[in-house]
CSV table of C-alpha atoms and ligand atoms in Angstrom, one decimal:
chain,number,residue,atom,x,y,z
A,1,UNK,CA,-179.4,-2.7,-130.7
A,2,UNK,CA,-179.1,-4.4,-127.2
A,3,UNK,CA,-175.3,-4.3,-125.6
A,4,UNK,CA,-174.2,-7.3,-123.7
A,5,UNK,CA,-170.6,-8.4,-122.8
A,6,UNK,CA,-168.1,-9.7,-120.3
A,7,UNK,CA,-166.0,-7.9,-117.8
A,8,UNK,CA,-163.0,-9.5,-116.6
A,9,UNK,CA,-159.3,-10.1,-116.8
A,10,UNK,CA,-158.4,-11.2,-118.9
A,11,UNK,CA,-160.9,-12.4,-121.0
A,12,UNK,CA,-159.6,-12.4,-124.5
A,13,UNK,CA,-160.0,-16.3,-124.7
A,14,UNK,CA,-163.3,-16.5,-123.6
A,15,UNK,CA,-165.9,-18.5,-125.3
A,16,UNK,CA,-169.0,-16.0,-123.8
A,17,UNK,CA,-169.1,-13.8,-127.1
A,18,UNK,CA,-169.1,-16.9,-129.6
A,19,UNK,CA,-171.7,-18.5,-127.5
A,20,UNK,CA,-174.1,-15.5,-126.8
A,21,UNK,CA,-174.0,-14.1,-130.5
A,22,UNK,CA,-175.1,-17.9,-132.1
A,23,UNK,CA,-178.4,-17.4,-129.7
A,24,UNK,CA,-179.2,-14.0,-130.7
A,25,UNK,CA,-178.2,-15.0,-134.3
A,26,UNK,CA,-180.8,-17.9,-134.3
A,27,UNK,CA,-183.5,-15.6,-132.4
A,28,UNK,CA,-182.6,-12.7,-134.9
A,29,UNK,CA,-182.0,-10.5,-132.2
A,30,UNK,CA,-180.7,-7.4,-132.5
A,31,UNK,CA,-177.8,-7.6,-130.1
A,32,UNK,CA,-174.0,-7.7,-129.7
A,33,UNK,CA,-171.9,-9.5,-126.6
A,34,UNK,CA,-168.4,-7.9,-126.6
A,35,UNK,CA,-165.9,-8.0,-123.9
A,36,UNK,CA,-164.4,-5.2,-121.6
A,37,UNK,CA,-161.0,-5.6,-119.5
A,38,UNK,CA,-161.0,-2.9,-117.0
A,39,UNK,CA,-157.9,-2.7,-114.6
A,40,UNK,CA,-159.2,-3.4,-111.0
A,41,UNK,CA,-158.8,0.1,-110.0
A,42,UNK,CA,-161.4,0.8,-112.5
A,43,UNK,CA,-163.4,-1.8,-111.8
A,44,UNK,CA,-166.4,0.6,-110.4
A,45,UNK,CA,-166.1,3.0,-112.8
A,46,UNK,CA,-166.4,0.6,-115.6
A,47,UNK,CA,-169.7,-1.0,-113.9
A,48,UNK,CA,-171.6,2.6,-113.5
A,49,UNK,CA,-170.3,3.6,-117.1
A,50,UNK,CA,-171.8,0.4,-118.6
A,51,UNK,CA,-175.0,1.2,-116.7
A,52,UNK,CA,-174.8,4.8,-118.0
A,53,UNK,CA,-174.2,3.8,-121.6
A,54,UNK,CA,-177.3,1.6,-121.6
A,55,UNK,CA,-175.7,-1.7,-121.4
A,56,UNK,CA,-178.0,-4.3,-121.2
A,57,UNK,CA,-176.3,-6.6,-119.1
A,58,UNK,CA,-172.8,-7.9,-118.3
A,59,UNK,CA,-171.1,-11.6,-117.3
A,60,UNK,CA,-168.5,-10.9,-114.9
A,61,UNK,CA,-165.4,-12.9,-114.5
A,62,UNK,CA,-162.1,-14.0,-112.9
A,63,UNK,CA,-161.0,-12.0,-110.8
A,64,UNK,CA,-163.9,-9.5,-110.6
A,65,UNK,CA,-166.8,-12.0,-109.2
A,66,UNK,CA,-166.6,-11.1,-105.3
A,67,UNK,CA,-165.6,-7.4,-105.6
A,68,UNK,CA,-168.9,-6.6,-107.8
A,69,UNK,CA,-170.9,-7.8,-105.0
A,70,UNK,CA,-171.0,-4.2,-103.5
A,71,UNK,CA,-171.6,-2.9,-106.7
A,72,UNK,CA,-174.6,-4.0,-107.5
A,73,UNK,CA,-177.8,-5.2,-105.5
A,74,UNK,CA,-177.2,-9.1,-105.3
A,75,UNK,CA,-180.2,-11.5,-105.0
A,76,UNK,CA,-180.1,-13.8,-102.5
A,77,UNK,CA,-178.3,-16.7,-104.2
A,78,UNK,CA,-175.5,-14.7,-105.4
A,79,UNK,CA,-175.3,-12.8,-101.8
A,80,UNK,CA,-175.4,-16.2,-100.3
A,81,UNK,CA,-172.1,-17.6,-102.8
A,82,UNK,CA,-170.6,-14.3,-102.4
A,83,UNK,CA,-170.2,-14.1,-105.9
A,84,UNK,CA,-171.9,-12.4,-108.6
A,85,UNK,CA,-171.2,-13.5,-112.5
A,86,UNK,CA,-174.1,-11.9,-113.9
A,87,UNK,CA,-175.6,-8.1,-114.0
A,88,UNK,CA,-178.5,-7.0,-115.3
A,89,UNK,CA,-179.1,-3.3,-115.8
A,90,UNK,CA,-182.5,-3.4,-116.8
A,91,UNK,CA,-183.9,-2.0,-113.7
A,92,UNK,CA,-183.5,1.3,-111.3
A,93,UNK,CA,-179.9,-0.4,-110.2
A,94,UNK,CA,-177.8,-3.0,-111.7
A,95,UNK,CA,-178.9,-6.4,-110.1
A,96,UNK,CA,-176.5,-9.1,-109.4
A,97,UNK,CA,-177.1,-12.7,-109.9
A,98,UNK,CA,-174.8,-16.1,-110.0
A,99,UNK,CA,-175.8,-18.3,-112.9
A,100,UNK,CA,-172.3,-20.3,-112.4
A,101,UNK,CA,-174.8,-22.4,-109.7
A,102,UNK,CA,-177.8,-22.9,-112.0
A,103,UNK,CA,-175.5,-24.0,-114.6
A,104,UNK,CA,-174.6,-27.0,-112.0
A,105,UNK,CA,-178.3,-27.7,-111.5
A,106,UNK,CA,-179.2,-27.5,-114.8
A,107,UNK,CA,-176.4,-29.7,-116.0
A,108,UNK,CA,-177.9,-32.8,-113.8
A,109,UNK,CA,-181.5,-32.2,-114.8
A,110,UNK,CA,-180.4,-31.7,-118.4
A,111,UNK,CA,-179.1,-35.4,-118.1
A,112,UNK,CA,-181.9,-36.3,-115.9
A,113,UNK,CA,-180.3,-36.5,-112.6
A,114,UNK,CA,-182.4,-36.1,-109.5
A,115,UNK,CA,-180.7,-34.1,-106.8
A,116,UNK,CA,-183.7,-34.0,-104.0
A,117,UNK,CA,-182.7,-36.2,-100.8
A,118,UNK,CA,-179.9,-37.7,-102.8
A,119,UNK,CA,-176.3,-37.1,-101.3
A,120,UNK,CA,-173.7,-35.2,-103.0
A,121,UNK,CA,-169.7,-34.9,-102.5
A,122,UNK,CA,-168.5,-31.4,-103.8
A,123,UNK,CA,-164.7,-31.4,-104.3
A,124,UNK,CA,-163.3,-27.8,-104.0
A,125,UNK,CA,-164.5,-25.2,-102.3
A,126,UNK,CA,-163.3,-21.9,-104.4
A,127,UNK,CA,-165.5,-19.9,-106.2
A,128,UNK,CA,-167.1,-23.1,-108.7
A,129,UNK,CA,-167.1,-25.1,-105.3
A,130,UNK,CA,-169.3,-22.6,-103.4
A,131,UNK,CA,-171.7,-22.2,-106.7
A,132,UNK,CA,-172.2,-26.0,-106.7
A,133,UNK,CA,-172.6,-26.2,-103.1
A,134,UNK,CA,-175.1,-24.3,-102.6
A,135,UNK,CA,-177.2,-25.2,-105.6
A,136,UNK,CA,-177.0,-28.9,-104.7
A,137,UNK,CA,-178.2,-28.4,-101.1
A,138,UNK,CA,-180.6,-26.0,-102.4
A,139,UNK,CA,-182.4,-28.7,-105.3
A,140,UNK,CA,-182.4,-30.6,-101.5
A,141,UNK,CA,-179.0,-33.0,-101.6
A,142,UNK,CA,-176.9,-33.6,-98.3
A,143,UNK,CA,-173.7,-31.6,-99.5
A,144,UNK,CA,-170.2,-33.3,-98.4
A,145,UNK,CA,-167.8,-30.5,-99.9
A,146,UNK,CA,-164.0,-31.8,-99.7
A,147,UNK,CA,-160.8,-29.5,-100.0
A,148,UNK,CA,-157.4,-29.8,-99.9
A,149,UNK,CA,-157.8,-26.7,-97.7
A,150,UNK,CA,-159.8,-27.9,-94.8
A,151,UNK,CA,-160.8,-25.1,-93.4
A,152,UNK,CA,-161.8,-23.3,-96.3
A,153,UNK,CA,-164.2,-26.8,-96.9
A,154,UNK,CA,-165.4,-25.6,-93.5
A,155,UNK,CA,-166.2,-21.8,-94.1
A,156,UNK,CA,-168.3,-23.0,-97.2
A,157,UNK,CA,-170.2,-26.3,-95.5
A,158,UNK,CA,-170.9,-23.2,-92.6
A,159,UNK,CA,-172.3,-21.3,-95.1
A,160,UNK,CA,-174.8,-23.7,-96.8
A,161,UNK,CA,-175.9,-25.0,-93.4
A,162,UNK,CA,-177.5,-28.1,-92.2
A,163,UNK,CA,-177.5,-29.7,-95.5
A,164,UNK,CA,-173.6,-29.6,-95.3
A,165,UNK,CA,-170.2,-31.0,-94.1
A,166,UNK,CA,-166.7,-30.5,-94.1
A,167,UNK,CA,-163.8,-32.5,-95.2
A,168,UNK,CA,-160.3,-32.7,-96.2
A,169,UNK,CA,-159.6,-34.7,-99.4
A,170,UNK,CA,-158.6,-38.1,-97.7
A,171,UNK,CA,-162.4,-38.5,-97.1
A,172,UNK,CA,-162.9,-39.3,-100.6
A,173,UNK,CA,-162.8,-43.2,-100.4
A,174,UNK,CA,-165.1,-43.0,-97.7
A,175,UNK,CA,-167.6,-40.4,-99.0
A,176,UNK,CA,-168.1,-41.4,-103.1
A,177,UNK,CA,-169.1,-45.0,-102.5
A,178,UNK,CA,-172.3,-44.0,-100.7
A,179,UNK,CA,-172.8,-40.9,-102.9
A,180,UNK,CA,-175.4,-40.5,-105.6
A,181,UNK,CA,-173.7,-37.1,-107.0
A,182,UNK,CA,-170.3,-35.6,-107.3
A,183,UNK,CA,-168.7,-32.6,-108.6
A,184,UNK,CA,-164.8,-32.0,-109.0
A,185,UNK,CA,-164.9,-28.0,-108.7
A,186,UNK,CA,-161.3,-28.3,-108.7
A,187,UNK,CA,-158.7,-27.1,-111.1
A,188,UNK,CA,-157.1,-30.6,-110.7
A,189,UNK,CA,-157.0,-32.3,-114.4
A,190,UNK,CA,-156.5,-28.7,-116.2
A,191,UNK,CA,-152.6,-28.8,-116.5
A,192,UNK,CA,-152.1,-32.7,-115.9
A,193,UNK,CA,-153.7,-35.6,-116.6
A,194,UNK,CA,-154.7,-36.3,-113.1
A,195,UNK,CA,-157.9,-36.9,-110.7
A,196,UNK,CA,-158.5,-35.4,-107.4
A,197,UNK,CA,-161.1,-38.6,-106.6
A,198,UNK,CA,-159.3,-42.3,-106.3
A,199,UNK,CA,-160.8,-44.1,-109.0
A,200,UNK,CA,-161.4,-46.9,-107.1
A,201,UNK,CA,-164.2,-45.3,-105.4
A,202,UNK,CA,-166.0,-44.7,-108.4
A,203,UNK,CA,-169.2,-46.7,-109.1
A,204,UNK,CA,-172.2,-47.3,-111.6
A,205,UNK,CA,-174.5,-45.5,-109.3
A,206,UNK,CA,-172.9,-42.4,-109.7
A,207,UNK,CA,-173.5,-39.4,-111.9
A,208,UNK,CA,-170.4,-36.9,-112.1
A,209,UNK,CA,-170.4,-33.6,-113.5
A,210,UNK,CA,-166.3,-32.0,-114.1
A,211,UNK,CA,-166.2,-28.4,-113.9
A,212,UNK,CA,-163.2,-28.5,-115.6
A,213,UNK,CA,-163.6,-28.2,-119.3
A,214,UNK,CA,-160.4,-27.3,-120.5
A,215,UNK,CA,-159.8,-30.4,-121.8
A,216,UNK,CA,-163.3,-31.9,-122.1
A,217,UNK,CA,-162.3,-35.5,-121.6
A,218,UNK,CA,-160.5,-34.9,-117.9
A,219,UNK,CA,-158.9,-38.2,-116.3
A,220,UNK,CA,-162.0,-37.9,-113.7
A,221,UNK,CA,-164.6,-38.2,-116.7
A,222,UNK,CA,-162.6,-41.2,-118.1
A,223,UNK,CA,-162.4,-42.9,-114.8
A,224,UNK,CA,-165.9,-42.4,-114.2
A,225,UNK,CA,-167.0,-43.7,-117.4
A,226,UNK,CA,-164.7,-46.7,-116.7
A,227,UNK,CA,-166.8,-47.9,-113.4
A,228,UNK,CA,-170.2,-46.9,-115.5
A,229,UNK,CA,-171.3,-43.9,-114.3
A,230,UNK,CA,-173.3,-41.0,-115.9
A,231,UNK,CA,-170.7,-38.6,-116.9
A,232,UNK,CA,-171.1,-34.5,-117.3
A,233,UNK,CA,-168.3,-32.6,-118.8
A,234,UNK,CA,-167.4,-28.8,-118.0
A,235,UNK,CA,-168.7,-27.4,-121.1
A,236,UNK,CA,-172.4,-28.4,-120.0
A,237,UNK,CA,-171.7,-26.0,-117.1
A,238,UNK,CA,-170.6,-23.3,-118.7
A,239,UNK,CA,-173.3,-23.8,-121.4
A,240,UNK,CA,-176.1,-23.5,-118.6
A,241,UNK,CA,-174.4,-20.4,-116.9
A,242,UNK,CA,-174.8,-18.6,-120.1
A,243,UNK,CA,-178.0,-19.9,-120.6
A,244,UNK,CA,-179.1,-18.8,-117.3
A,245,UNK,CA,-177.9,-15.7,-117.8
A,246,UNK,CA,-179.2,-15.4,-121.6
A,247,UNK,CA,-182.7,-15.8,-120.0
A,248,UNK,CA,-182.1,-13.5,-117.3
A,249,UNK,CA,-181.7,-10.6,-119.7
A,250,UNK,CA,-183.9,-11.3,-122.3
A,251,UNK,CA,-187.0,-12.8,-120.7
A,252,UNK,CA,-186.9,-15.1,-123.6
A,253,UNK,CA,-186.5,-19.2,-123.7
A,254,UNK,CA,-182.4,-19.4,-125.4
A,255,UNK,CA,-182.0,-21.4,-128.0
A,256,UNK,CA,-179.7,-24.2,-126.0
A,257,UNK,CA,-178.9,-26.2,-129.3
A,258,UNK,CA,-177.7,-23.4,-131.0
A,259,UNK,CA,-175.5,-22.1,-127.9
A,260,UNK,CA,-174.1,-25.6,-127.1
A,261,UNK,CA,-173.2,-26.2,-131.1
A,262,UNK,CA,-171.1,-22.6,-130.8
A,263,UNK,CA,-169.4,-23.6,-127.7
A,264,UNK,CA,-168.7,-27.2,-128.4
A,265,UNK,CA,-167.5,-25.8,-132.0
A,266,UNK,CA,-164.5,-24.0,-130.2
A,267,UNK,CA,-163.4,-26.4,-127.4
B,1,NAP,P1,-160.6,-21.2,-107.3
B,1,NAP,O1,-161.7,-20.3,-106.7
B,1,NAP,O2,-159.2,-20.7,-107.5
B,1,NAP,O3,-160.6,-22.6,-106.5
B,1,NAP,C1,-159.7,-23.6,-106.8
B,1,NAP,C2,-160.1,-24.9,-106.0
B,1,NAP,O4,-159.2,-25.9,-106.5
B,1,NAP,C3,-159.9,-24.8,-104.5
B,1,NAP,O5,-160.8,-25.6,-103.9
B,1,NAP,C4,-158.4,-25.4,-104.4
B,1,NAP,O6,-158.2,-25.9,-103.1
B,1,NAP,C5,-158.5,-26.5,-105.4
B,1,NAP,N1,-157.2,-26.9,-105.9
B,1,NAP,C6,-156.3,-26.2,-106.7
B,1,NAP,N2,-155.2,-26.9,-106.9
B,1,NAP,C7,-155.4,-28.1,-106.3
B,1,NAP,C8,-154.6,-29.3,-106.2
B,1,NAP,N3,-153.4,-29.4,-106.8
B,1,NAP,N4,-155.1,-30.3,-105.5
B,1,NAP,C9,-156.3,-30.3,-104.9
B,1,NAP,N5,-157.1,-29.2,-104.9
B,1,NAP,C10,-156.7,-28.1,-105.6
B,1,NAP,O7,-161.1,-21.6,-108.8
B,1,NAP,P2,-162.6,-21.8,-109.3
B,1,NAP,O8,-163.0,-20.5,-110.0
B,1,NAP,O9,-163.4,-22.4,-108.3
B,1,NAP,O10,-162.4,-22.9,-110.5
B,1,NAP,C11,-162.1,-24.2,-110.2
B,1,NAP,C12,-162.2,-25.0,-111.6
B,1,NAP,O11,-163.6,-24.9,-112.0
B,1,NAP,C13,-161.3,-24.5,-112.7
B,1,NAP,O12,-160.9,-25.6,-113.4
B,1,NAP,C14,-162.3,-23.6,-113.5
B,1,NAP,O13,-161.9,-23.6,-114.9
B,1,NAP,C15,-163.6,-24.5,-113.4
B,1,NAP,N6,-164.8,-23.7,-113.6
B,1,NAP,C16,-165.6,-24.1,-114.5
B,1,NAP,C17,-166.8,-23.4,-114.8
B,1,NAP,C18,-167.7,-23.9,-115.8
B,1,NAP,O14,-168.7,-23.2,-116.2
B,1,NAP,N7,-167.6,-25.1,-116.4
B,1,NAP,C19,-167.2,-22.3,-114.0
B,1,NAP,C20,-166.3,-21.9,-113.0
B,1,NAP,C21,-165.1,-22.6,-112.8
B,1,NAP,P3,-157.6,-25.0,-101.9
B,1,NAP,O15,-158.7,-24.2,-101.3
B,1,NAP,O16,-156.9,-26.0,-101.0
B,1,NAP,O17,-156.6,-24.1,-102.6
C-alpha cells in the first residue's frame, strides 16, 4: 500500500484526504492519504521520518509551506514562489514542488481561458498571490499584482520580473477595465460578505477566478457574474492543486470528475 498525506497545522478540516482517496478509490489504487500535525519544532524531523518510513509523498500546508523549502530540493517553480505544497519522495531526496500555481493555470484552461499576451490583475500578494503571479506571467500574461501592502505587491512583481507591476489596491478602477484576467488571492470575502475589487469595474470581458472558497459563492463571484463575466470559484483551485499533485506522484492521468464530485460533496 502507497502512503500519502498532508502535513500542516492544523489540518483537521482539510478536504485533501476526502479528495485524494475518491481518486484512488475510482483507480483502485492501493493507497491511503492521511494527515500529520507536527509542532514546528518537529517540522524536520517529521519530513525525514516520512521519507524513512516510505511515504510516498506529502501536501504541505499553512504554516509549513516556506520553511520546507530547505528541506527538500525545490524545482524551479516552487524555489521561484518560495513555497513548496508538494513533496515527492520517490527519488534519492525528497523533491519539492508548488502545485497551488498550476491549480491557477489549470483553473483558466479548464474553463477555456487563454492567458498568453493577455493582461492579468492579481490581488494579494501572500502565499496564493505569489502562486498565481508567477503562473500567469509564466502561461505569458502581463501581471499587475495589487496589495493592500504595497510594498509587499512590490517584492512579488520584483520577483516575477518584466512581466510584472506593483500596486496598492486603489489601482483597481484603473487596472480591471483594461484587464482580460483577475484573481482575488486575498482572504477578503472569507469572514464577510465583501469584495476587495469595486464592482463597478467589473466587465463582460473579464474571466475571474476567487481563490477564496470558503464560501463558494464570494460577493466577488456574484459581482462578476452580475457585469457578465466568466466566473471561477476557489474549489476549482484547490481541485487542480491536488490534481497536480495526484499526477506528480503517481505518473498517472487523476480521475478529475471523481476528485471534484468528493470536494464539491463537502463544501
Ligand atoms: P496570506 O499569505 O496570509 O496572504 C493574505 C493576503 O490577503 C495578503 O495579500 C493580504 O494583504 C491580503 N489581505 C488580508 N486581509 C485583507 C484585507 N482586509 N483587505 C485587503 N487585503 C487583505 O494568505 P494566502 O495563503 O495567500 O491565502 C489567501 C486566500 O487564498 C485565503 O482565502 C485562502 O483560503 C485562499 N487560498 C485558496 C487556495 C485554493 O486552492 N483555492 C490556495 C491557497 C489559498 P497584506 O499583504 O496587506 O497583509
Amino acid at each position: 500500500m502507497q502512503v500519502f498525506g498532508l502535513l500542516g497545522n492544523p489540518v483537521e478540516h482539510s478536504l485533501s484526504p476526502p479528495m485524494h482517496e475518491a481518486a484512488y478509490a475510482e483507480l483502485g489504487l492501493d493507497a491511503r492519504y492521511v494527515t500529520f500535525e507536527p509542532s514546528p519544532d518537529d517540522l524536520a524531523a517529521a519530513v525525514h521520518g516520512a521519507d524513512a518510513l516510505g511515504v510516498a509523498g506529502l501536501n504541505v500546508t499553512i504554516p509549513f509551506k516556506q520553511d520546507v523549502l530547505s528541506l527538500v530540493e525545490p524545482d524551479d517553480l516552487a524555489a521561484r514562489v518560495g513555497a513548496v505544497n508538494t513533496v515527492d519522495f520517490a527519488g534519492d531526496a525528497p523533491t519539492g514542488h508548488n502545485t497551488d500555481a498550476a491549480g491557477v493555470r489549470r483553473s483558466f484552461s479548464h474553463h477555456d481561458v487563454a492567458l498568453a499576451d493577455r493582461d492579468a490583475v492579481v490581488v494579494g500578494a501572500g502565499g496564493a498571490g505569489r502562486a498565481a503571479a508567477f503562473a500567469l506571467a509564466d502561461a505569458g500574461a502581463s501581471v499587475s499584482v495589487a496589495n493592500r501592502t504595497v510594498e509587499t505587491a512590490a517584492a512579488l512583481a520584483a520577483d516575477v520580473g518584466d512581466a510584472a507591476s506593483a500596486h496598492g489596491l486603489d489601482a483597481l478602477p484603473d487596472l480591471v477595465p483594461d484587464a482580460d484576467v483577475l484573481v482575488n488571492a486575498t482572504s477578503v470575502g472569507m469572514e464577510a460578505d465583501e469584495s476587495p475589487v469595486p464592482a463597478t469595474a467589473l466587465h463582460a470581458d473579464l474571466a475571474v477566478l476567487d481563490a477564496v472558497y470558503a464560501p463558494l459563492e464570494t460577493r466577488l463571484l456574484r459581482d462578476a457574474a452580475d457585469a457578465g463575466a466568466t466566473t471561477i470559484d476557489g474549489a476549482w483551485m484547490l481541485l487542480f492543486q491536488g490534481v497536480e499533485a495526484f499526477e506528480l506522484w503517481t505518473g498517472l492521468d487523476a480521475p478529475v470528475a471523481a476528485m471534484n464530485a468528493a470536494l464539491r460533496e463537502r463544501l
